[in-house]
Amino acid sequence: MATKRSVGTLKEADLKGKRVFVRVDLNVPLDDNLNITDDTRIRAAIPTIKYLTGYGAKVILSSHLGRPKGVTPKYSLKPLVPRLSELLGSEVTIAGDSIGEEVEKLVAQIPEGGVLLLENVRFHKEEEKNDPEFAKKLASLADLYVNDAFGTAHRAHASTEGVAKYLKPSVAGFLMQKELDYLVGAVSNPKKPFAAIVGGSKVSSKIGVIESLLEKVDILLLGGGMVFTFYKAQGYSVGTSLVEEDKLGLATSLIEKAKAKGVSLLLPTDVVIADKFSADANDKIVPASSIPDGWMGLDIGPDSIKTFNEALDKSQTVIWNGPMGVFEFDKFAAGTEAIAKKLAEISGKGVTTIIGGGDSVAAVEKAGLADKMSHISTGGGASLELLEGKPLPGVLALDDA
Ligand SMILES: Nc1ncnc2c1ncn2[C@@H]1O[C@H](COP(=O)(O)OP(=O)(O)OP(=O)(O)O)[C@@H](O)[C@H]1O
Ligand SMILES: O=C(O)[C@H](O)COP(=O)(O)O
């Protein structure tokens, strides 16, 4: 069963004076000094919280951070409090735990329109086990449940799935709804022609998404490290490029499947190659069919960019997952940047452009083009699973619309 798109949403009448348990995904990157290096997920959580406080609800926020094994100070949510308070325009209180007497006392003290942030919910091993008793304890804190943690919706954990069984109504927040509108709505009912761009390092991690997209798209553009497995399967020499030897047959069958479905599958025609995997490697551009021994492909070349751009100019809906090359190294970032620029340009002409999480989002942000896209997903793994057509437990657990 694919994930449903229509879930119950927030209704103002239910809110005044109510205690609302809001699961958000505040799993943001922190540096060694615990400074937030990208606050996108905090900003994305704000509209739902503001809506709830604006209608006089008492908001209990819950999130995980990282993958702690037990209570681990470096995974505390405390460093997030100043930024969260600043963005909300009001002081957020943090509890020392997510269940227990102290938490219950703090919940009882939340004023109408106030926000209490519970400590990292993964400090309890019962969270990831989706332990029903733990879920019941979380549920007992509140009158209703809002799940706005799209980035964690692929996890069936106590605060993302279990709690919805014990707390009604259980509804989606605005971020969750927006993600579903784009990643389920636009993809299942796209304006055509519909193009997908899939890149990233390995074909093995994108098989599901490629197979699922082949059922829906008119054009499929492939880039990144995975293309060398496709080249090798076609008999090209690929030098020392990334190749998954056990996926050669799969690459051939994906090419055949595209043909059978009438999908225009475009592989890069030229590549930027390097003599080592390094930012200061020597580089040159060669046709895809002639990568010399000892060299590896690290980006798509200018001819491929031109062909990909022409295909994108014909499209009305575009979804992008995975960079075209090793964009972390400036020398091999041009292909990824070119795609980001083209998508920004066609977005301005009314084309729906969806960036499906993970490294492609980082690349779009690095290029300063994030606000030009129709939708940038806050979920890496979650958006990939959704695009693969897998049900998301955190969404399935919510009430129907
Ligand atoms: N030609 C290449 N050779 C080796 N690595 C590559 C190549 N092209 C891209 N990559 C690497 O692929 C990585 C991204 O791959 P991944 O499959 O994780 O993409 P993603 O789906 O966008 O990210 P995430 O897994 O975070 O959602 C980048 O770190 C990039 O450097
Ligand atoms: O960053 C993510 O993808 C989400 O916050 C989920 O985190 P997890 O992979 O540790 O479950």
Short mmCIF file of C-alpha atoms and ligand atoms in Angstrom, two decimals:
data_model
loop_
_atom_site.label_atom_id
_atom_site.label_comp_id
_atom_site.label_asym_id
_atom_site.label_seq_id
_atom_site.Cartn_x
_atom_site.Cartn_y
_atom_site.Cartn_z
CA MET A 1 0.00 0.00 0.00
CA ALA A 2 1.37 3.41 -0.95
CA THR A 3 1.34 6.20 1.57
CA LYS A 4 -1.91 8.09 1.66
CA ARG A 5 -1.89 11.75 0.86
CA SER A 6 -5.11 12.80 2.57
CA VAL A 7 -4.66 12.93 6.28
CA GLY A 8 -6.55 14.81 8.94
CA THR A 9 -5.25 18.32 9.40
CA LEU A 10 -5.38 20.96 12.12
CA LYS A 11 -8.65 22.63 12.94
CA GLU A 12 -8.67 25.79 14.98
CA ALA A 13 -11.78 24.89 16.98
CA ASP A 14 -9.97 22.02 18.67
CA LEU A 15 -7.09 24.06 19.97
CA LYS A 16 -7.78 26.65 22.68
CA GLY A 17 -6.34 25.50 26.00
CA LYS A 18 -5.59 22.03 24.60
CA ARG A 19 -2.29 20.29 25.21
CA VAL A 20 -0.93 19.32 21.80
CA PHE A 21 1.90 16.78 21.40
CA VAL A 22 3.75 17.89 18.28
CA ARG A 23 6.39 15.55 16.82
CA VAL A 24 8.82 17.61 14.78
CA ASP A 25 12.10 16.66 13.08
CA LEU A 26 14.70 18.95 14.63
CA ASN A 27 17.51 16.57 13.65
CA VAL A 28 19.77 19.38 12.45
CA PRO A 29 23.54 19.25 11.91
CA LEU A 30 25.66 20.66 14.77
CA ASP A 31 29.39 21.42 14.67
CA ASP A 32 31.88 20.38 17.38
CA ASN A 33 30.95 23.46 19.44
CA LEU A 34 27.26 22.50 19.18
CA ASN A 35 26.45 25.39 16.84
CA ILE A 36 23.67 24.70 14.34
CA THR A 37 25.17 24.59 10.84
CA ASP A 38 21.86 24.36 8.95
CA ASP A 39 18.60 25.45 10.58
CA THR A 40 16.30 24.50 7.67
CA ARG A 41 14.41 21.89 9.67
CA ILE A 42 13.84 24.28 12.58
CA ARG A 43 12.50 26.95 10.21
CA ALA A 44 10.29 24.37 8.49
CA ALA A 45 8.70 23.41 11.83
CA ILE A 46 7.69 26.98 12.74
CA PRO A 47 4.40 27.49 10.81
CA THR A 48 2.61 24.63 12.58
CA ILE A 49 3.87 25.68 16.02
CA LYS A 50 2.89 29.31 15.44
CA TYR A 51 -0.55 28.28 14.23
CA LEU A 52 -1.11 26.20 17.35
CA THR A 53 0.13 28.84 19.79
CA GLY A 54 -1.82 31.51 17.89
CA TYR A 55 -5.02 29.63 18.70
CA GLY A 56 -4.12 29.30 22.38
CA ALA A 57 -2.90 25.70 22.39
CA LYS A 58 -0.28 24.48 24.87
CA VAL A 59 2.43 23.02 22.67
CA ILE A 60 4.58 20.05 23.74
CA LEU A 61 7.35 19.61 21.16
CA SER A 62 9.17 16.32 20.72
CA SER A 63 12.10 15.44 18.45
CA HIS A 64 15.12 13.21 18.14
CA LEU A 65 18.65 14.43 17.40
CA GLY A 66 21.19 12.02 15.96
CA ARG A 67 21.30 8.37 16.91
CA PRO A 68 22.23 8.35 20.63
CA LYS A 69 22.56 5.13 22.58
CA GLY A 70 21.00 6.17 25.87
CA VAL A 71 21.38 9.61 27.44
CA THR A 72 24.27 11.35 25.62
CA PRO A 73 24.90 15.05 26.41
CA LYS A 74 26.18 15.87 22.92
CA TYR A 75 22.79 14.86 21.52
CA SER A 76 20.82 17.10 23.88
CA LEU A 77 18.26 19.40 22.23
CA LYS A 78 19.37 22.30 24.51
CA PRO A 79 21.54 24.00 21.84
CA LEU A 80 18.43 24.35 19.66
CA VAL A 81 16.41 26.34 22.20
CA PRO A 82 17.78 29.86 21.43
CA ARG A 83 17.19 29.51 17.66
CA LEU A 84 13.76 27.98 18.18
CA SER A 85 12.77 30.78 20.58
CA GLU A 86 14.10 33.43 18.20
CA LEU A 87 12.16 32.04 15.23
CA LEU A 88 8.97 31.70 17.27
CA GLY A 89 9.34 35.12 18.85
CA SER A 90 8.72 33.70 22.32
CA GLU A 91 10.72 31.87 24.97
CA VAL A 92 10.72 28.07 24.68
CA THR A 93 11.23 26.03 27.87
CA ILE A 94 13.11 22.72 27.69
CA ALA A 95 12.42 19.73 29.90
CA GLY A 96 15.16 17.41 31.15
CA ASP A 97 13.41 14.32 29.78
CA SER A 98 10.45 13.36 27.61
CA ILE A 99 8.42 11.44 30.21
CA GLY A 100 8.13 11.35 33.99
CA GLU A 101 7.02 13.50 36.89
CA GLU A 102 9.16 16.55 36.17
CA VAL A 103 7.86 16.61 32.60
CA GLU A 104 4.25 16.27 33.82
CA LYS A 105 4.76 19.25 36.14
CA LEU A 106 6.21 21.36 33.35
CA VAL A 107 3.34 20.41 31.04
CA ALA A 108 0.84 21.52 33.70
CA GLN A 109 2.58 24.90 33.80
CA ILE A 110 2.48 25.60 30.03
CA PRO A 111 0.38 28.74 29.53
CA GLU A 112 -2.05 29.02 26.61
CA GLY A 113 0.15 29.80 23.59
CA GLY A 114 3.28 28.48 25.36
CA VAL A 115 5.83 25.95 24.10
CA LEU A 116 7.65 23.22 26.05
CA LEU A 117 10.38 21.27 24.24
CA LEU A 118 10.91 17.74 25.52
CA GLU A 119 14.50 16.40 25.64
CA ASN A 120 15.75 14.08 22.84
CA VAL A 121 13.15 11.32 22.67
CA ARG A 122 15.82 8.80 21.57
CA PHE A 123 17.44 9.03 25.01
CA HIS A 124 14.89 6.27 25.76
CA LYS A 125 15.62 3.04 23.89
CA GLU A 126 11.86 2.38 23.94
CA GLU A 127 11.42 5.15 21.34
CA GLU A 128 13.05 3.27 18.46
CA LYS A 129 11.50 -0.01 19.64
CA ASN A 130 8.07 1.62 19.33
CA ASP A 131 7.36 0.34 22.83
CA PRO A 132 3.61 0.66 23.52
CA GLU A 133 4.07 1.53 27.21
CA PHE A 134 6.45 4.35 26.30
CA ALA A 135 4.08 5.56 23.57
CA LYS A 136 1.24 5.58 26.13
CA LYS A 137 3.36 7.69 28.50
CA LEU A 138 4.03 10.22 25.75
CA ALA A 139 0.34 10.21 24.81
CA SER A 140 -0.72 10.79 28.41
CA LEU A 141 0.94 14.22 28.35
CA ALA A 142 -1.48 15.67 25.80
CA ASP A 143 -5.02 15.94 24.41
CA LEU A 144 -4.18 15.63 20.73
CA TYR A 145 -1.32 14.62 18.44
CA VAL A 146 0.17 16.49 15.52
CA ASN A 147 2.87 14.85 13.41
CA ASP A 148 4.92 17.38 11.47
CA ALA A 149 8.12 15.31 11.39
CA PHE A 150 8.15 14.38 7.72
CA GLY A 151 11.90 13.64 7.85
CA THR A 152 11.23 10.87 10.38
CA ALA A 153 7.95 9.60 8.95
CA HIS A 154 9.66 6.49 7.54
CA ARG A 155 10.46 5.36 11.09
CA ALA A 156 7.82 3.43 13.06
CA HIS A 157 8.93 4.79 16.43
CA ALA A 158 6.92 5.54 19.58
CA SER A 159 6.75 9.30 19.01
CA THR A 160 6.14 9.03 15.25
CA GLU A 161 3.78 6.07 15.06
CA GLY A 162 2.93 4.43 18.39
CA VAL A 163 1.61 7.56 20.07
CA ALA A 164 -1.04 8.04 17.35
CA LYS A 165 -2.76 4.88 18.60
CA TYR A 166 -3.35 6.38 22.04
CA LEU A 167 -4.02 10.02 21.26
CA LYS A 168 -6.96 11.19 19.14
CA PRO A 169 -7.30 13.16 17.03
CA SER A 170 -3.94 12.44 15.36
CA VAL A 171 -3.38 14.81 12.51
CA ALA A 172 -0.69 16.09 10.14
CA GLY A 173 1.01 19.45 10.58
CA PHE A 174 1.47 21.89 7.72
CA LEU A 175 4.97 20.73 6.80
CA MET A 176 3.88 17.09 6.66
CA GLN A 177 0.90 18.05 4.52
CA LYS A 178 3.04 20.13 2.13
CA GLU A 179 5.58 17.32 1.72
CA LEU A 180 2.78 14.87 0.92
CA ASP A 181 1.14 17.29 -1.50
CA TYR A 182 4.33 17.55 -3.51
CA LEU A 183 5.95 14.16 -3.14
CA VAL A 184 2.75 12.12 -3.43
CA GLY A 185 0.40 14.58 -5.15
CA ALA A 186 2.61 16.13 -7.82
CA VAL A 187 4.34 12.85 -8.55
CA SER A 188 1.18 10.74 -8.93
CA ASN A 189 -0.66 13.39 -10.92
CA PRO A 190 2.09 15.40 -12.64
CA LYS A 191 1.81 18.06 -15.29
CA LYS A 192 3.42 16.37 -18.29
CA PRO A 193 6.03 15.92 -19.62
CA PHE A 194 7.32 14.65 -16.29
CA ALA A 195 11.09 14.31 -15.87
CA ALA A 196 13.12 12.77 -13.06
CA ILE A 197 16.80 13.34 -12.47
CA VAL A 198 18.45 10.67 -10.35
CA GLY A 199 22.07 10.87 -9.27
CA GLY A 200 24.12 10.12 -6.17
CA SER A 201 26.80 7.58 -5.59
CA LYS A 202 25.42 4.09 -6.05
CA VAL A 203 22.76 2.51 -8.21
CA SER A 204 22.05 -0.02 -5.44
CA SER A 205 20.65 2.70 -3.16
CA LYS A 206 18.43 4.10 -5.94
CA ILE A 207 17.05 0.91 -7.55
CA GLY A 208 13.69 1.27 -5.81
CA VAL A 209 13.30 4.90 -6.74
CA ILE A 210 14.35 4.36 -10.38
CA GLU A 211 11.97 1.43 -10.78
CA SER A 212 9.11 3.33 -9.24
CA LEU A 213 9.78 6.47 -11.31
CA LEU A 214 9.98 4.44 -14.54
CA GLU A 215 6.25 3.77 -14.06
CA LYS A 216 5.48 7.48 -13.98
CA VAL A 217 7.97 9.64 -15.88
CA ASP A 218 8.37 10.53 -19.54
CA ILE A 219 12.06 11.37 -19.22
CA LEU A 220 14.68 9.92 -16.86
CA LEU A 221 18.07 11.60 -16.59
CA LEU A 222 20.79 9.66 -14.78
CA GLY A 223 23.99 11.14 -13.37
CA GLY A 224 26.41 10.69 -10.47
CA GLY A 225 28.50 7.68 -9.63
CA MET A 226 25.80 5.20 -10.64
CA VAL A 227 26.18 5.86 -14.38
CA PHE A 228 29.45 3.91 -14.56
CA THR A 229 27.64 0.70 -13.72
CA PHE A 230 25.35 1.45 -16.67
CA TYR A 231 28.34 2.18 -18.94
CA LYS A 232 30.16 -0.98 -17.93
CA ALA A 233 26.98 -2.97 -18.57
CA GLN A 234 27.04 -1.55 -22.11
CA GLY A 235 30.64 -2.66 -22.61
CA TYR A 236 32.39 0.72 -22.11
CA SER A 237 35.69 0.92 -20.29
CA VAL A 238 35.20 2.94 -17.10
CA GLY A 239 38.75 3.19 -15.70
CA THR A 240 38.69 3.38 -11.90
CA SER A 241 35.18 4.90 -11.73
CA LEU A 242 32.72 3.70 -9.10
CA VAL A 243 31.17 0.46 -10.38
CA GLU A 244 28.95 -2.07 -8.67
CA GLU A 245 29.92 -5.28 -10.43
CA ASP A 246 26.96 -7.19 -9.01
CA LYS A 247 24.52 -4.66 -10.45
CA LEU A 248 25.52 -4.88 -14.14
CA GLY A 249 22.55 -7.10 -14.99
CA LEU A 250 20.24 -4.80 -13.12
CA ALA A 251 21.52 -1.78 -15.08
CA THR A 252 20.80 -3.60 -18.35
CA SER A 253 17.32 -4.54 -17.21
CA LEU A 254 16.55 -0.94 -16.17
CA ILE A 255 17.57 0.26 -19.66
CA GLU A 256 15.30 -2.37 -21.20
CA LYS A 257 12.45 -1.51 -18.86
CA ALA A 258 12.73 2.17 -19.84
CA LYS A 259 12.58 1.19 -23.52
CA ALA A 260 9.54 -1.02 -22.97
CA LYS A 261 7.74 1.76 -21.08
CA GLY A 262 8.57 4.38 -23.71
CA VAL A 263 10.58 6.40 -21.18
CA SER A 264 13.37 8.48 -22.66
CA LEU A 265 16.37 7.40 -20.55
CA LEU A 266 19.32 9.75 -20.90
CA LEU A 267 22.79 8.86 -19.66
CA PRO A 268 25.57 11.47 -19.75
CA THR A 269 27.41 11.53 -23.12
CA ASP A 270 30.62 12.98 -21.69
CA VAL A 271 32.24 12.97 -18.26
CA VAL A 272 34.74 14.98 -16.27
CA ILE A 273 37.42 12.53 -15.20
CA ALA A 274 40.07 12.74 -12.48
CA ASP A 275 43.37 10.94 -11.86
CA LYS A 276 42.49 10.53 -8.16
CA PHE A 277 39.52 11.03 -5.82
CA SER A 278 40.59 14.41 -4.52
CA ALA A 279 39.69 18.11 -4.70
CA ASP A 280 43.07 18.84 -6.32
CA ALA A 281 43.07 15.96 -8.81
CA ASN A 282 44.03 16.58 -12.45
CA ASP A 283 40.91 16.65 -14.56
CA LYS A 284 39.81 16.48 -18.18
CA ILE A 285 36.64 15.98 -20.21
CA VAL A 286 36.21 12.85 -22.31
CA PRO A 287 33.37 11.10 -24.14
CA ALA A 288 31.57 8.64 -21.86
CA SER A 289 32.78 5.73 -24.01
CA SER A 290 36.48 6.53 -23.66
CA ILE A 291 37.52 6.82 -20.03
CA PRO A 292 41.23 5.90 -19.95
CA ASP A 293 42.69 3.36 -17.53
CA GLY A 294 43.62 4.88 -14.17
CA TRP A 295 41.05 7.71 -14.44
CA MET A 296 37.66 7.97 -12.78
CA GLY A 297 34.51 9.87 -13.75
CA LEU A 298 33.53 12.43 -11.11
CA ASP A 299 31.04 14.67 -12.93
CA ILE A 300 28.92 14.92 -16.05
CA GLY A 301 30.49 16.93 -18.90
CA PRO A 302 29.34 20.07 -20.80
CA ASP A 303 27.78 18.12 -23.66
CA SER A 304 25.65 16.14 -21.19
CA ILE A 305 24.64 19.35 -19.43
CA LYS A 306 23.42 20.72 -22.77
CA THR A 307 21.41 17.57 -23.54
CA PHE A 308 19.96 17.42 -20.01
CA ASN A 309 19.03 21.13 -20.18
CA GLU A 310 17.22 20.58 -23.48
CA ALA A 311 15.22 17.74 -21.95
CA LEU A 312 14.39 19.84 -18.88
CA ASP A 313 13.26 22.73 -21.09
CA LYS A 314 10.55 20.42 -22.45
CA SER A 315 9.33 19.32 -19.00
CA GLN A 316 6.46 20.61 -16.87
CA THR A 317 7.23 18.67 -13.69
CA VAL A 318 10.73 17.75 -12.55
CA ILE A 319 11.84 15.78 -9.53
CA TRP A 320 15.51 15.61 -8.60
CA ASN A 321 17.26 13.22 -6.21
CA GLY A 322 21.03 12.89 -5.94
CA PRO A 323 23.91 15.04 -7.25
CA MET A 324 25.37 14.68 -10.76
CA GLY A 325 28.94 14.48 -9.52
CA VAL A 326 31.21 14.89 -6.53
CA PHE A 327 29.86 18.39 -5.91
CA GLU A 328 31.75 18.64 -2.62
CA PHE A 329 34.91 19.23 -4.77
CA ASP A 330 34.68 22.51 -6.75
CA LYS A 331 36.29 20.97 -9.84
CA PHE A 332 33.50 18.40 -10.08
CA ALA A 333 30.53 20.53 -9.04
CA ALA A 334 29.64 22.06 -12.43
CA GLY A 335 27.15 19.36 -13.49
CA THR A 336 25.20 19.55 -10.23
CA GLU A 337 25.26 23.36 -10.26
CA ALA A 338 24.05 23.45 -13.86
CA ILE A 339 21.05 21.28 -12.99
CA ALA A 340 20.26 23.47 -9.96
CA LYS A 341 20.41 26.60 -12.17
CA LYS A 342 18.25 25.08 -14.88
CA LEU A 343 15.61 24.03 -12.35
CA ALA A 344 15.62 27.52 -10.82
CA GLU A 345 15.16 28.98 -14.30
CA ILE A 346 12.26 26.74 -15.34
CA SER A 347 10.60 27.14 -11.93
CA GLY A 348 10.32 30.82 -12.81
CA LYS A 349 8.40 29.78 -15.95
CA GLY A 350 5.79 27.81 -14.01
CA VAL A 351 7.38 24.34 -14.09
CA THR A 352 6.91 22.36 -10.85
CA THR A 353 10.37 21.55 -9.47
CA ILE A 354 10.75 19.20 -6.53
CA ILE A 355 14.04 18.51 -4.80
CA GLY A 356 13.79 15.16 -3.09
CA GLY A 357 15.98 15.54 -0.05
CA GLY A 358 19.53 14.66 0.92
CA ASP A 359 22.57 15.84 -1.01
CA SER A 360 20.66 17.46 -3.87
CA VAL A 361 19.11 19.80 -1.31
CA ALA A 362 22.59 20.61 0.03
CA ALA A 363 23.72 21.35 -3.54
CA VAL A 364 20.74 23.63 -4.25
CA GLU A 365 21.38 25.46 -1.00
CA LYS A 366 25.10 25.77 -1.76
CA ALA A 367 24.13 27.39 -5.08
CA GLY A 368 21.82 29.82 -3.22
CA LEU A 369 18.82 28.68 -5.29
CA ALA A 370 16.67 27.01 -2.64
CA ASP A 371 13.95 29.67 -2.62
CA LYS A 372 13.51 29.36 -6.41
CA MET A 373 12.27 25.75 -6.33
CA SER A 374 8.61 24.73 -5.98
CA HIS A 375 9.44 22.37 -3.14
CA ILE A 376 12.54 21.32 -1.24
CA SER A 377 11.97 18.27 0.89
CA THR A 378 13.14 18.22 4.50
CA GLY A 379 13.37 14.43 4.36
CA GLY A 380 16.32 12.42 3.02
CA GLY A 381 15.43 8.81 3.71
CA ALA A 382 11.72 9.64 4.07
CA SER A 383 11.47 11.30 0.65
CA LEU A 384 13.37 8.45 -0.99
CA GLU A 385 11.05 5.86 0.55
CA LEU A 386 8.02 7.87 -0.49
CA LEU A 387 9.30 8.12 -4.06
CA GLU A 388 9.87 4.38 -4.03
CA GLY A 389 6.16 4.05 -3.31
CA LYS A 390 6.70 2.67 0.20
CA PRO A 391 4.16 3.50 2.90
CA LEU A 392 5.42 5.83 5.62
CA PRO A 393 4.40 4.51 9.07
CA GLY A 394 4.24 8.02 10.54
CA VAL A 395 1.67 9.00 7.91
CA LEU A 396 -0.34 5.79 7.95
CA ALA A 397 -0.86 6.15 11.70
CA LEU A 398 -2.65 9.50 11.31
CA ASP A 399 -6.42 9.88 11.07
CA ASP A 400 -7.92 9.88 7.60
CA ALA A 401 -9.07 13.21 6.22
N1 LIG B 1 30.90 10.13 -10.07
C1 LIG B 1 30.89 9.97 -8.75
N2 LIG B 1 31.77 9.15 -8.15
C2 LIG B 1 31.75 9.00 -6.80
N3 LIG B 1 30.86 9.59 -5.98
C3 LIG B 1 29.96 10.39 -6.55
C4 LIG B 1 29.92 10.62 -7.94
N4 LIG B 1 28.90 11.47 -8.19
C5 LIG B 1 28.34 11.77 -7.02
N5 LIG B 1 28.96 11.14 -6.02
C6 LIG B 1 28.70 11.27 -4.57
O1 LIG B 1 27.41 10.82 -4.25
C7 LIG B 1 27.11 11.34 -2.98
C8 LIG B 1 25.62 11.45 -2.82
O2 LIG B 1 25.06 10.20 -3.03
P1 LIG B 1 23.71 9.73 -2.33
O3 LIG B 1 23.28 8.50 -3.01
O4 LIG B 1 23.93 9.69 -0.85
O5 LIG B 1 22.76 10.97 -2.73
P2 LIG B 1 21.47 11.58 -2.07
O6 LIG B 1 20.37 10.61 -2.20
O7 LIG B 1 21.26 12.95 -2.61
O8 LIG B 1 21.83 11.80 -0.57
P3 LIG B 1 21.18 11.21 0.75
O9 LIG B 1 21.60 9.77 0.83
O10 LIG B 1 21.81 12.09 1.78
O11 LIG B 1 19.69 11.38 0.62
C9 LIG B 1 27.81 12.67 -2.88
O12 LIG B 1 28.58 12.69 -1.71
C10 LIG B 1 28.68 12.71 -4.12
O13 LIG B 1 29.99 13.14 -3.87
O1 LIG B 2 17.82 12.93 9.22
C1 LIG B 2 16.94 12.11 8.94
O2 LIG B 2 16.90 11.50 7.85
C2 LIG B 2 15.82 11.93 9.93
O3 LIG B 2 15.88 12.85 10.96
C3 LIG B 2 15.76 10.50 10.43
O4 LIG B 2 16.91 10.20 11.16
P1 LIG B 2 17.36 8.67 11.33
O5 LIG B 2 17.87 8.23 9.97
O6 LIG B 2 18.43 8.69 12.40
O7 LIG B 2 16.16 7.89 11.73
#
